[in-house]
mmCIF file of C-alpha atoms in Angstrom:
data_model
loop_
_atom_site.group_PDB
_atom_site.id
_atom_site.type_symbol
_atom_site.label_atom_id
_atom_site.label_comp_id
_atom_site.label_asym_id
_atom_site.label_seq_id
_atom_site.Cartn_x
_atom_site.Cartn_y
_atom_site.Cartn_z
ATOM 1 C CA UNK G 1476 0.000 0.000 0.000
ATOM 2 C CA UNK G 1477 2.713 2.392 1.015
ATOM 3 C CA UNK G 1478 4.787 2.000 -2.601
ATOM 4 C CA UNK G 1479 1.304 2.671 -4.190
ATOM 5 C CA UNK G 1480 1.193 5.781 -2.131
ATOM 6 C CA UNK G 1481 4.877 6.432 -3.115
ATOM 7 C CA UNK G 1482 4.273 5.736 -6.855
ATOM 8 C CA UNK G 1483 1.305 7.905 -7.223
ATOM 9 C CA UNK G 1484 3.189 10.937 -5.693
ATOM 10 C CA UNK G 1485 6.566 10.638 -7.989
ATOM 11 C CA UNK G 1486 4.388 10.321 -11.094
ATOM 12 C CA UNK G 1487 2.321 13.334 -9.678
ATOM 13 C CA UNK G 1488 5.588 15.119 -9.035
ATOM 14 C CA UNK G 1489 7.579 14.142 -12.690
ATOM 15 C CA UNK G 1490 4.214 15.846 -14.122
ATOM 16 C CA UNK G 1491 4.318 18.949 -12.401
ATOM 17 C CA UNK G 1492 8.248 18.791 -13.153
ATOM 18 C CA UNK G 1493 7.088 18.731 -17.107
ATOM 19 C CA UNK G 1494 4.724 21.019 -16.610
ATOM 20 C CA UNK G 1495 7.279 23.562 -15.072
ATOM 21 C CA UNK G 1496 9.423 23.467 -17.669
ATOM 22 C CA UNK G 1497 6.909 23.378 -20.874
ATOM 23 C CA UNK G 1498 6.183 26.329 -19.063
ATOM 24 C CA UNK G 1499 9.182 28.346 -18.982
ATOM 25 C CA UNK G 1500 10.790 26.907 -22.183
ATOM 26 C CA UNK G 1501 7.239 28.877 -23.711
ATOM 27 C CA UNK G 1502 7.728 31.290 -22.262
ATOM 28 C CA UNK G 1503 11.114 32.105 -23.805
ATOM 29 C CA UNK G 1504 9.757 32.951 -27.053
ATOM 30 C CA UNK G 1505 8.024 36.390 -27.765
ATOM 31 C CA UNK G 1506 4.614 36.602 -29.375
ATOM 32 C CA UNK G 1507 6.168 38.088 -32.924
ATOM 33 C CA UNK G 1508 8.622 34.195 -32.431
ATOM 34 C CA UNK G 1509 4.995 32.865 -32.803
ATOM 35 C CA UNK G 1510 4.026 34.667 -35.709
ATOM 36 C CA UNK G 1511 7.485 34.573 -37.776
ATOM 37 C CA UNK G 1512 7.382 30.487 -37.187
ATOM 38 C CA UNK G 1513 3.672 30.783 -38.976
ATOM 39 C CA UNK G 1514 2.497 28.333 -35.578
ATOM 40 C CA UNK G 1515 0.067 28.635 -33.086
ATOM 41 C CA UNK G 1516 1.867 29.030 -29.493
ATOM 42 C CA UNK G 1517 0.628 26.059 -28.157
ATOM 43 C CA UNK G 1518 2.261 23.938 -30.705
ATOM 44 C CA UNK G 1519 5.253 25.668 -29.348
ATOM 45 C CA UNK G 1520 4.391 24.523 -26.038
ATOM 46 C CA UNK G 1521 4.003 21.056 -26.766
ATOM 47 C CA UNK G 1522 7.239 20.544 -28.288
ATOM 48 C CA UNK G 1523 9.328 22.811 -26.040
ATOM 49 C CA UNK G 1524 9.927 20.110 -24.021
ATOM 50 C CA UNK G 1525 11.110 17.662 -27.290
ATOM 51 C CA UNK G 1526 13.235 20.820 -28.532
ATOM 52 C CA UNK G 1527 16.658 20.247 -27.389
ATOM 53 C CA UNK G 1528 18.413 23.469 -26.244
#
């Protein structure tokens, strides 16, 4: 029961990690980035994580 417990809260934490950054790696890029790239920000946001830096 305990390393349910345990399991549940690192998965809970490893999304709020990915979260976190998805979040600032967005927010690096200024809204004229968005429209020079021709794509909707939140197409930026899902692949600022899979963009390697």
């Amino acid at each position: 029961m305990v390393l349910i417990r345990f399991a549940q809260l690192a998965v809970q934490l490893i999304v709020l990690v990915v979260t976190i950054a998805t979040t600032v790696r967005a927010l690096q890029f200024s809204r004229d980035e968005y429209r020079a790239a021709h794509r909707p920000p939140w197409i930026r946001v899902m692949l600022g994580v899979a963009t390697p830096s």
